[in-house]
mmCIF file of C-alpha atoms and ligand atoms in Angstrom:
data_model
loop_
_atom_site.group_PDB
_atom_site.id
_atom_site.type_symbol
_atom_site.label_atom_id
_atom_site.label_comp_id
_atom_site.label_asym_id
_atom_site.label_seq_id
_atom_site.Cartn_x
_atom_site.Cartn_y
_atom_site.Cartn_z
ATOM 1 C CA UNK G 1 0.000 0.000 0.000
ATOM 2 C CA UNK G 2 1.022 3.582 -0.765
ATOM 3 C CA UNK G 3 2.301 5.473 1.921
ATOM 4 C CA UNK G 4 1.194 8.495 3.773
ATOM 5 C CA UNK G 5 2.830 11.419 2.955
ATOM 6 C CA UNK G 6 4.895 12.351 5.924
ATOM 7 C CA UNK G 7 3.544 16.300 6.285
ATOM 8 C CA UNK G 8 0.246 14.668 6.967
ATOM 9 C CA UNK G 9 1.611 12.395 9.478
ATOM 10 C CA UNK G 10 3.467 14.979 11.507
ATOM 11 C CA UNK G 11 0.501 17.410 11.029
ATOM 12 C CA UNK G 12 -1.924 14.800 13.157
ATOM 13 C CA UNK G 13 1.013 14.027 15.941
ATOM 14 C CA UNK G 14 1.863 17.646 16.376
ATOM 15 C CA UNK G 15 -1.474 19.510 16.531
ATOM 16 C CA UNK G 16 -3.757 18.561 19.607
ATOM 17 C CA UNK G 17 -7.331 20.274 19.074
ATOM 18 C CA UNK G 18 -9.365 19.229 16.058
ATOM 19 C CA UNK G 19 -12.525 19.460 14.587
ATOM 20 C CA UNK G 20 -14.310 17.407 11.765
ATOM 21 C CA UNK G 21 -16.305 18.108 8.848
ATOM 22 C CA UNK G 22 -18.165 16.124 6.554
ATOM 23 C CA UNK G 23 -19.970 16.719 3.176
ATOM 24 C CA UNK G 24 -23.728 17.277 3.214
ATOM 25 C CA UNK G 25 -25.926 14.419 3.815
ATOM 26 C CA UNK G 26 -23.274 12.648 5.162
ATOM 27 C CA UNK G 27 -22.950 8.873 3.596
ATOM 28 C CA UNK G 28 -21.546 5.693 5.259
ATOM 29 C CA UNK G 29 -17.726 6.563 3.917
ATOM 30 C CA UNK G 30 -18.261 10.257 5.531
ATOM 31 C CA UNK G 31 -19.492 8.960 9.091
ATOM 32 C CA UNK G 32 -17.218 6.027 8.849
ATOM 33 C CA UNK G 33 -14.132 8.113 8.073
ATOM 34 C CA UNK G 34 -14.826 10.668 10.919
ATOM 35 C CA UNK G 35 -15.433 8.112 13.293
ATOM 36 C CA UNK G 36 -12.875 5.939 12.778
ATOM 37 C CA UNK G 37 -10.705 8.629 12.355
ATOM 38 C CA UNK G 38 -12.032 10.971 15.426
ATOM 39 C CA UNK G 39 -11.528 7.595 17.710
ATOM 40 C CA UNK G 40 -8.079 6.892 16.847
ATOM 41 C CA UNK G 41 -6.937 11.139 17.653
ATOM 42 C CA UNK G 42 -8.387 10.676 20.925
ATOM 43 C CA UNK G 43 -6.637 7.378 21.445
ATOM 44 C CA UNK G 44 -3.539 9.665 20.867
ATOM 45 C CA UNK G 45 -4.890 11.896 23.932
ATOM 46 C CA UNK G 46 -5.988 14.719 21.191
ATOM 47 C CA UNK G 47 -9.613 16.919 21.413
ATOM 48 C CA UNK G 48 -12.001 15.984 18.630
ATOM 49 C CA UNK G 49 -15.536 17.822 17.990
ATOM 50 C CA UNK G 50 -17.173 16.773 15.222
ATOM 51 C CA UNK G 51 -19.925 19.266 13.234
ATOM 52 C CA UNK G 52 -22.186 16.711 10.957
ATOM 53 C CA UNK G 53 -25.637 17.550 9.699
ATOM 54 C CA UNK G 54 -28.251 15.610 10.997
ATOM 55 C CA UNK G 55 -30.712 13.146 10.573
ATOM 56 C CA UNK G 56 -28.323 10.717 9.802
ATOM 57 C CA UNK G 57 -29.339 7.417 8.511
ATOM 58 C CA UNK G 58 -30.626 4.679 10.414
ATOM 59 C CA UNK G 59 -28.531 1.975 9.390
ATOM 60 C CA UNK G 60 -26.044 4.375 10.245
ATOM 61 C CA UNK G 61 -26.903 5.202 13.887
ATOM 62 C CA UNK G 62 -25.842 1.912 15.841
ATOM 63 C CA UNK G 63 -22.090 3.842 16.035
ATOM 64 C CA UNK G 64 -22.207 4.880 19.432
ATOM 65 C CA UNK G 65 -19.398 7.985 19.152
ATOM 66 C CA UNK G 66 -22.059 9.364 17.043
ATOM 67 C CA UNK G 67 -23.154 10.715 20.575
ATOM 68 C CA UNK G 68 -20.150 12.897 20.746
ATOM 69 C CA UNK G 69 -21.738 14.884 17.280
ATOM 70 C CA UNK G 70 -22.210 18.689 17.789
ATOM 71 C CA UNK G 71 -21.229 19.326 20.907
ATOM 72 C CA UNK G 72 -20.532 22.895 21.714
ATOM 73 C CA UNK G 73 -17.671 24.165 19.146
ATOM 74 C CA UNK G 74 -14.383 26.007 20.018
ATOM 75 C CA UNK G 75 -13.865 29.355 18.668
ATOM 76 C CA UNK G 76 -10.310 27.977 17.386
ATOM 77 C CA UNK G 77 -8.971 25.043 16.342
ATOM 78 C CA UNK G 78 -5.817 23.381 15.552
ATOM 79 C CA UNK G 79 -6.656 21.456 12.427
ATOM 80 C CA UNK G 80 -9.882 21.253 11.055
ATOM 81 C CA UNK G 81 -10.500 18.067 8.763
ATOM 82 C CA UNK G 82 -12.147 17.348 5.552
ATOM 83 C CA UNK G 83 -13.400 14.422 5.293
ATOM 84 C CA UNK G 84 -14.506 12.988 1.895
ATOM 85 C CA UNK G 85 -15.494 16.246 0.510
ATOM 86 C CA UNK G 86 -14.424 17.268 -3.065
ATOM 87 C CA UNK G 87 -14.864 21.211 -2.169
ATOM 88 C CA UNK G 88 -15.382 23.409 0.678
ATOM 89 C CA UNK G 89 -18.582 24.517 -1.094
ATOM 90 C CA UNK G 90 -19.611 20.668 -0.811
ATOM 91 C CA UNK G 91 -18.758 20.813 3.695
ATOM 92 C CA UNK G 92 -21.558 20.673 5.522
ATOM 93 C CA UNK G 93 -20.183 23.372 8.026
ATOM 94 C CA UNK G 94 -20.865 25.854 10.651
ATOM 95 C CA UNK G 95 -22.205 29.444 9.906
ATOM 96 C CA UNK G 96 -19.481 30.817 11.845
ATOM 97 C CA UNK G 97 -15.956 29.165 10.797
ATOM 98 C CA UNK G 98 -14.243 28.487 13.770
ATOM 99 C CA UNK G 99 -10.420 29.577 12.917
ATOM 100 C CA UNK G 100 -7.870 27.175 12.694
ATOM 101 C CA UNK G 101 -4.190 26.704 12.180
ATOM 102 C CA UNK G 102 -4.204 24.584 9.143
ATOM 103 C CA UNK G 103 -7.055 23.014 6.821
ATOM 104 C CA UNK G 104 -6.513 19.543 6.025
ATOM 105 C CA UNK G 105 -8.413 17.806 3.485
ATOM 106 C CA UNK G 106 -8.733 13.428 3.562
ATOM 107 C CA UNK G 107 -10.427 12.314 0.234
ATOM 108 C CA UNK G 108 -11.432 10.061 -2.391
ATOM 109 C CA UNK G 109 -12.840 12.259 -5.326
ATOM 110 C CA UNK G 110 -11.481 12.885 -8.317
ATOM 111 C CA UNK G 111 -12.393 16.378 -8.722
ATOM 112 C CA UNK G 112 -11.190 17.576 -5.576
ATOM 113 C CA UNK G 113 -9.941 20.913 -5.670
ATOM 114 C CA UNK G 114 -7.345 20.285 -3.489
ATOM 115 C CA UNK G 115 -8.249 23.708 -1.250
ATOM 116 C CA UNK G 116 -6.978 22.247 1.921
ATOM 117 C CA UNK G 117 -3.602 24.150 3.534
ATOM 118 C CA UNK G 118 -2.457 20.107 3.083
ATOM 119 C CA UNK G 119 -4.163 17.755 0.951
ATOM 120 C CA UNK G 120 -4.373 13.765 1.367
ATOM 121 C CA UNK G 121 -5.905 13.223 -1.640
ATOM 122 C CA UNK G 122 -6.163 9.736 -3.559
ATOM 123 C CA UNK G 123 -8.417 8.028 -6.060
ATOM 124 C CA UNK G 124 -9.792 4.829 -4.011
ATOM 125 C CA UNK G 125 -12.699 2.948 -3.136
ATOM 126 C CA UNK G 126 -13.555 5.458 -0.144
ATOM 127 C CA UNK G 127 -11.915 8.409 2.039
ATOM 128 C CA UNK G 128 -11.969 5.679 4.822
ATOM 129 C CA UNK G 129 -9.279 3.636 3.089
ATOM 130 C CA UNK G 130 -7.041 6.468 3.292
ATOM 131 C CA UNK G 131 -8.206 6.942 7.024
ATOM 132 C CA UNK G 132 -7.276 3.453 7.622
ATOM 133 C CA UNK G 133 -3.666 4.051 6.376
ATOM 134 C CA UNK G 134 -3.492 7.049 8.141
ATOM 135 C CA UNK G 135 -4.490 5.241 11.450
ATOM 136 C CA UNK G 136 -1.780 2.475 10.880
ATOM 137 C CA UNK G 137 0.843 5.419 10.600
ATOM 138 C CA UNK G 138 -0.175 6.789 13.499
ATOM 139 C CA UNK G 139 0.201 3.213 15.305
ATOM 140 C CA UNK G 140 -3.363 3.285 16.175
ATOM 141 C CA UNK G 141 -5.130 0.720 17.720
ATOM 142 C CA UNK G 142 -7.912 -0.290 16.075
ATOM 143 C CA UNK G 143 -10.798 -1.141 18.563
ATOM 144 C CA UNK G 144 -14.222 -2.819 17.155
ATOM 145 C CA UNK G 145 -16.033 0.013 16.565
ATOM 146 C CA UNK G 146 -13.519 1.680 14.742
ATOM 147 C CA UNK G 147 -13.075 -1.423 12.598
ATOM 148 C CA UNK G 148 -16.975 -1.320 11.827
ATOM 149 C CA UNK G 149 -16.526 2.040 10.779
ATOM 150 C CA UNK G 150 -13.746 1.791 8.388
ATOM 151 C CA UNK G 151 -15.465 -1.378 7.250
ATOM 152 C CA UNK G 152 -18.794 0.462 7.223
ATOM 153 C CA UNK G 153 -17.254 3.103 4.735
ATOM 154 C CA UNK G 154 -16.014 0.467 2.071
ATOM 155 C CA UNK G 155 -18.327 -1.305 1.419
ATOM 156 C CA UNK G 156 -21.049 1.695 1.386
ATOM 157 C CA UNK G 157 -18.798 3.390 -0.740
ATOM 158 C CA UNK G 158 -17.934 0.078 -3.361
ATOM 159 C CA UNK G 159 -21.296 -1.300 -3.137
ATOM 160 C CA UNK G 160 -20.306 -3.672 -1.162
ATOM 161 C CA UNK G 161 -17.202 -4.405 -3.259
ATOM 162 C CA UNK G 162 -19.127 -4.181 -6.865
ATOM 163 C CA UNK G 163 -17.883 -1.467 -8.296
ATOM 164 C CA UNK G 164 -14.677 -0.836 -10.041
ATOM 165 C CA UNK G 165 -13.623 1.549 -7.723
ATOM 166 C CA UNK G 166 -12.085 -1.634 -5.522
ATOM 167 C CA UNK G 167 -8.784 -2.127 -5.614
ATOM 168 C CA UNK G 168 -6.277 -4.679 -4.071
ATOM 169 C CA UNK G 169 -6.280 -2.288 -1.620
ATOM 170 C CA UNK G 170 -9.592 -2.524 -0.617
ATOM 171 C CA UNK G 171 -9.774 -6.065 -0.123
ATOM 172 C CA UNK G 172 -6.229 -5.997 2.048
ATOM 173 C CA UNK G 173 -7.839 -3.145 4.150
ATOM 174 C CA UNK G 174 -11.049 -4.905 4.309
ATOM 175 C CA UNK G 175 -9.437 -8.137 5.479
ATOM 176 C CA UNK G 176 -7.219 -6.421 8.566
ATOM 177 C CA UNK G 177 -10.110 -5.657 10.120
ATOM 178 C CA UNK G 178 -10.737 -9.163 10.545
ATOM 179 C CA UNK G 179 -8.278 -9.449 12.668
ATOM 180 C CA UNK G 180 -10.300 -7.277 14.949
ATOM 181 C CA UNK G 181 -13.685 -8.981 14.792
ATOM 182 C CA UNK G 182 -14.244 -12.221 13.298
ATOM 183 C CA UNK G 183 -17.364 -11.783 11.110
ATOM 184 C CA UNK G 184 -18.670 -8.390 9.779
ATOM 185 C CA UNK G 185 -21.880 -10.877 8.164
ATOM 186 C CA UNK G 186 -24.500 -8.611 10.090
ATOM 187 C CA UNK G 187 -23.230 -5.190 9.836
ATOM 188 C CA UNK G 188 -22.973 -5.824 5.797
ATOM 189 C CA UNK G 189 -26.574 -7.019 5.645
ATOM 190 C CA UNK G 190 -27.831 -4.260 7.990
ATOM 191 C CA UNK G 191 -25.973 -1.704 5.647
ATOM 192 C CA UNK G 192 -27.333 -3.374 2.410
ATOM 193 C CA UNK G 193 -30.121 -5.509 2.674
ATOM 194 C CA UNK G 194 -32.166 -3.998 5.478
ATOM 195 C CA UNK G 195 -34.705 -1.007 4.991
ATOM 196 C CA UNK G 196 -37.604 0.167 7.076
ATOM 197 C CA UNK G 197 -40.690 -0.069 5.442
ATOM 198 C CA UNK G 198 -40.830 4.180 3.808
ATOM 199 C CA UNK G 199 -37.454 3.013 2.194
ATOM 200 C CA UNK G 200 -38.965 -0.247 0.564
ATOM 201 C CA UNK G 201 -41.717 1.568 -0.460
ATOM 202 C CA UNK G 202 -39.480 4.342 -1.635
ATOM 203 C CA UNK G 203 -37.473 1.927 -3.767
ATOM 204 C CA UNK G 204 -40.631 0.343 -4.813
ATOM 205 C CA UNK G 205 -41.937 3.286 -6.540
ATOM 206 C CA UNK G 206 -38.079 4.488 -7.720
ATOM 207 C CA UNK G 207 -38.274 0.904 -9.675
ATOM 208 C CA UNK G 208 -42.062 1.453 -10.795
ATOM 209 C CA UNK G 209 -40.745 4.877 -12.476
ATOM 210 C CA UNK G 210 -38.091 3.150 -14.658
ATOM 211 C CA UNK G 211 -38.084 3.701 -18.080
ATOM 212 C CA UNK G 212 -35.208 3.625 -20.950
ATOM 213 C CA UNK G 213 -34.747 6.442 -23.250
ATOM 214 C CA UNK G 214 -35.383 6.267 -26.997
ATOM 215 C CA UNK G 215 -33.889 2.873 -27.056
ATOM 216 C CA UNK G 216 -30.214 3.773 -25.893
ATOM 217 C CA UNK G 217 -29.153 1.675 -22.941
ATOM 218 C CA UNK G 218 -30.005 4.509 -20.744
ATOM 219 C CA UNK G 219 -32.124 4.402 -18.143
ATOM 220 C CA UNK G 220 -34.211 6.964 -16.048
ATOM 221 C CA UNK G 221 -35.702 7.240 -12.794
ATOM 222 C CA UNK G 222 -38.095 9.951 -11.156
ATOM 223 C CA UNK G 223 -38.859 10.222 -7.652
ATOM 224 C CA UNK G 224 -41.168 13.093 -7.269
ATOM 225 C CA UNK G 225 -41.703 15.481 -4.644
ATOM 226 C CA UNK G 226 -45.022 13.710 -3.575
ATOM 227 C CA UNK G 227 -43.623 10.370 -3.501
ATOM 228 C CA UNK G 228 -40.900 11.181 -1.164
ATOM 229 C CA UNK G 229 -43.006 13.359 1.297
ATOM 230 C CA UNK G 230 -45.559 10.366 1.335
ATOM 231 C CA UNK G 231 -42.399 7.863 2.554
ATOM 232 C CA UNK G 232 -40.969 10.354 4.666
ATOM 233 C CA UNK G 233 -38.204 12.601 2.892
ATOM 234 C CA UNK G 234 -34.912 11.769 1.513
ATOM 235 C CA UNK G 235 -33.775 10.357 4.429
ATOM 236 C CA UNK G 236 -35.381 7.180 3.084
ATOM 237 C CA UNK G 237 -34.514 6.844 -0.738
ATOM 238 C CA UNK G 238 -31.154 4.601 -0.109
ATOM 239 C CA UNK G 239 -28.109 4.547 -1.576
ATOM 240 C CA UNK G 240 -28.811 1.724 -3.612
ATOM 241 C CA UNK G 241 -31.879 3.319 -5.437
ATOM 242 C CA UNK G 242 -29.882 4.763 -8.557
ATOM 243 C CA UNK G 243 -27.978 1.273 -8.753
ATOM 244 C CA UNK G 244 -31.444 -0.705 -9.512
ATOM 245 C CA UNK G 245 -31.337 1.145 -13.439
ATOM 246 C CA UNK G 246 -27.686 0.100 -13.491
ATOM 247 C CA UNK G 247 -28.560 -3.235 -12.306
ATOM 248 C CA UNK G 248 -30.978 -3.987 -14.877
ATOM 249 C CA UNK G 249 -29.931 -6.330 -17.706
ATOM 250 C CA UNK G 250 -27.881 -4.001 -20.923
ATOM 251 C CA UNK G 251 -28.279 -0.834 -19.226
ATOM 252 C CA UNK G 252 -25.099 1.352 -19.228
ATOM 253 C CA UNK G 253 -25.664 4.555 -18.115
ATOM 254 C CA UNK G 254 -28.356 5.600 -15.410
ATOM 255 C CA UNK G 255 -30.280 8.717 -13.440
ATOM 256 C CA UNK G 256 -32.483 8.538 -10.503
ATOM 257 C CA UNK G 257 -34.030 12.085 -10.290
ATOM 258 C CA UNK G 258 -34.917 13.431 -6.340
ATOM 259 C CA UNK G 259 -37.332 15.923 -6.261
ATOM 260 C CA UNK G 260 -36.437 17.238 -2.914
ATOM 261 C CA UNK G 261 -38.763 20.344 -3.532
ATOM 262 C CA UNK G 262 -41.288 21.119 -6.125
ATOM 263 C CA UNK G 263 -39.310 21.935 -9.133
ATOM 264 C CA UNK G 264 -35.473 21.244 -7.707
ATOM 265 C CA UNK G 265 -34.023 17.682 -7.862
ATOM 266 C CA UNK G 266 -30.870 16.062 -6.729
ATOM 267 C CA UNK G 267 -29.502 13.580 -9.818
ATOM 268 C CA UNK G 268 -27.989 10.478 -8.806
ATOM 269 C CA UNK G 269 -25.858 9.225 -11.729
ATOM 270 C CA UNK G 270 -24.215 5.686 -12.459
ATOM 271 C CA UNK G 271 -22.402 4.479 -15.400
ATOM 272 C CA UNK G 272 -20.519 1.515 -16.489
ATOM 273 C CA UNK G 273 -16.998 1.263 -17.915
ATOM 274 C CA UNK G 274 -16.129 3.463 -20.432
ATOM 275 C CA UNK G 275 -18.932 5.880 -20.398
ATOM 276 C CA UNK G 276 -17.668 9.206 -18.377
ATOM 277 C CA UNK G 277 -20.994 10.856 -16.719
ATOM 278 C CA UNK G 278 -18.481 12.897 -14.213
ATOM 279 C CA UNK G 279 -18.401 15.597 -16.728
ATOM 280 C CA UNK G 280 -21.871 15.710 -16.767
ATOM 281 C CA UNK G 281 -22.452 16.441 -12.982
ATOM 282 C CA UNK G 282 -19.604 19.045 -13.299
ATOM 283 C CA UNK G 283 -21.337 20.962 -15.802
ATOM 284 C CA UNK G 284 -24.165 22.024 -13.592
ATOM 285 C CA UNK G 285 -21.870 22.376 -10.323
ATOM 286 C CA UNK G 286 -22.125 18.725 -8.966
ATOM 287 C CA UNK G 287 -18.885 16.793 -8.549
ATOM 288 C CA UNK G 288 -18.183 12.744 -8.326
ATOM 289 C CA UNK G 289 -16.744 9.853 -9.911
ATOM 290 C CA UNK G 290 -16.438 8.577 -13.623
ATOM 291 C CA UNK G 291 -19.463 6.178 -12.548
ATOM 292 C CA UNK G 292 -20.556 7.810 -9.811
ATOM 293 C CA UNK G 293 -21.594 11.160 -10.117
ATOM 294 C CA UNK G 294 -24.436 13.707 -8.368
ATOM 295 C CA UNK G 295 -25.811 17.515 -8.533
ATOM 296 C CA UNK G 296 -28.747 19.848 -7.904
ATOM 297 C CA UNK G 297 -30.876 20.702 -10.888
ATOM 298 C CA UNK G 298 -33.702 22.871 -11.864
ATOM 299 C CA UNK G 299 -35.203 23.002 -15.284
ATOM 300 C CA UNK G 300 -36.615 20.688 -17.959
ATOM 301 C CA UNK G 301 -35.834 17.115 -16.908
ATOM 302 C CA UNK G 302 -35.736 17.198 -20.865
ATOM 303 C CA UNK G 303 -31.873 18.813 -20.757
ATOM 304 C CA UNK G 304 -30.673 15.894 -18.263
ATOM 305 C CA UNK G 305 -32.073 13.509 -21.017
ATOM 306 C CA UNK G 306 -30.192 15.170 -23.729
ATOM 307 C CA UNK G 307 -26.899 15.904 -21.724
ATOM 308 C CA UNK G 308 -27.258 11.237 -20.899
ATOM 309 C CA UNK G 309 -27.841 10.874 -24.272
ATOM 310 C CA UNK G 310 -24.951 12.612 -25.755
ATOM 311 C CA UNK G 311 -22.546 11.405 -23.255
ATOM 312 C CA UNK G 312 -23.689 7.812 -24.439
ATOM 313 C CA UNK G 313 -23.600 8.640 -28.041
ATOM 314 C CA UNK G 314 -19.764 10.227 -28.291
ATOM 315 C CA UNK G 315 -18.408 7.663 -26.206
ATOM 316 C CA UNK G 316 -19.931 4.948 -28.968
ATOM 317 C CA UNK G 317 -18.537 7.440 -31.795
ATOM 318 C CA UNK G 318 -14.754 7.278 -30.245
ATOM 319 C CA UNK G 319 -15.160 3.446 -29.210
ATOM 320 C CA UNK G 320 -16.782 1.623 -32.266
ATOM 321 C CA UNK G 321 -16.179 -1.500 -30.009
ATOM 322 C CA UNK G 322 -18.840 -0.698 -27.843
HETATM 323 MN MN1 MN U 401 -16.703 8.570 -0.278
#
């Protein structure tokens, strides 16, 4: 495995008082990170606060150092931490900034903007791989609930080690922590399998709304705004919603559309190898992966279509093996 650049190293062993941010609606590789993360600081006898927007999901909740979110904040810190964020812009963070010595960002996204003071930044499956290497380098001890956190992370963030995101460093990192606990069978099917009944409902009608556009392998979902009021806000449409157009049989390319108000939606995209759809959540100030990719829009669903549609067709024109 790579190593940690030193300056990050000696930035974590030398500063004592930090705080940790996360990006909005904060995913299981954002509250996996900071936990795991936030745990192994205080280990090393350092102050953590943590400021993380709330609800948080349920299969999420069972971490119990999520009881140390948002307490009262410091006016000034000595490091405040970035956690799988591809810009500031993207932080969930608080009104006032709290001043602090140095910046220091921890991610996984390709576009990040690198606007830390120091940057850890690396393409892999999640921020919390990173954190885990980190952690080692620190000579952390990894305790259980750390160890469900980083574990937590990965496979949230690789669909539980589907996507081509994993590396060989995903499956060493995800087999140390077995070395910690010996089965991680029920936190993977509470992360994937399990939903309360707004979420299977919410899925249900996410799959009811699938349709494929003018016969291109592209496929579209809607979830509008009284759909997701009726089961209970986006707290309940699950990451694996925009995977179910992916998952079905010779689609390539797919949006699930979130209505989160009248008129504005959040667009989940997927794609599979080689088609790009990064560039498309970029366009309208969104950020991602090359399959993996989200922003806000408002308009005609109409321009999304087009937008999918010639992403689709200029790959095929470059690539006449597709
Ligand atoms: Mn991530």
């Amino acid at each position: 495995m790579k190593k940690i650049p030193d300056e990050i190293v000696a930035c974590l062993k030398e500063n004592e008082e930090y705080l940790i941010l996360l990006h909005q609606k904060p995913d299981g590789d954002a509250i996996g990170s900071a936990i795991a993360l936030g745990k192994g600081l205080k280990q090393l006898n350092k102050s953590v606060d943590y400021y993380i927007e709330t609800p948080i999901e349920d299969k999420l909740l069972f971490f119990e150092e999520i009881d140390c979110f948002n307490r009262q904040l410091k006016e000034s810190y000595d490091v405040i931490l970035f956690l799988d964020c591809s810009s500031s812009g993207f932080a969930y963070s608080p009104q006032t900034m709290p001043k602090a010595k140095v910046k220091l960002v921890i991610d996984h996204h390709k576009s990040n903007a690198h606007y830390g003071d120091l940057n850890c930044v690396e393409i892999t499956g999640a921020t919390a791989e990173i954190v885990y290497r980190i952690l080692k380098a620190l000579a952390v001890e990894i305790d259980e609930e750390m160890a469900d956190a980083v574990f937590t992370a990965i496979t949230t963030d690789t669909g539980s080690f589907q996507f081509s995101n994993v590396t060989n460093d995903t499956h060493i990192i995800a087999g140390e922590l077995y070395k910690v606990k010996p089965s991680y069978a029920n936190l993977s099917k509470r992360l994937h399998n399990q939903k309360n009944m707004d979420q299977m409902k919410m899925t249900g009608a996410a799959i009811h709304s699938l349709e494929i556009l003018d016969s291109m392998p592209i496929a579209l979902m809607v979830l509008d705004y009284d759909t997701i009021v009726k089961y209970g806000g986006t707290i309940n449409i699950s990451d694996d919603v925009a995977n179910v157009g992916q998952n079905t049989i010779g689609v390539a390319i797919t949006a699930l559309l979130k209505e989160v108000r009248p008129g504005d939606y959040r667009v989940s995209l997927r794609a599979k190898f080689p088609f790009d759809i990064h560039k498309i959540a970029l366009k309208y100030g969104g950020g991602g992966h090359e399959r993996a990719a989200g922003f806000n829009f408002r308009g005609d669903i109409q321009e999304i279509k087009d937008d999918l549609m010639e992403v689709y067709q200029t790959q095929c024109e470059q690539d006449e093996t597709i």
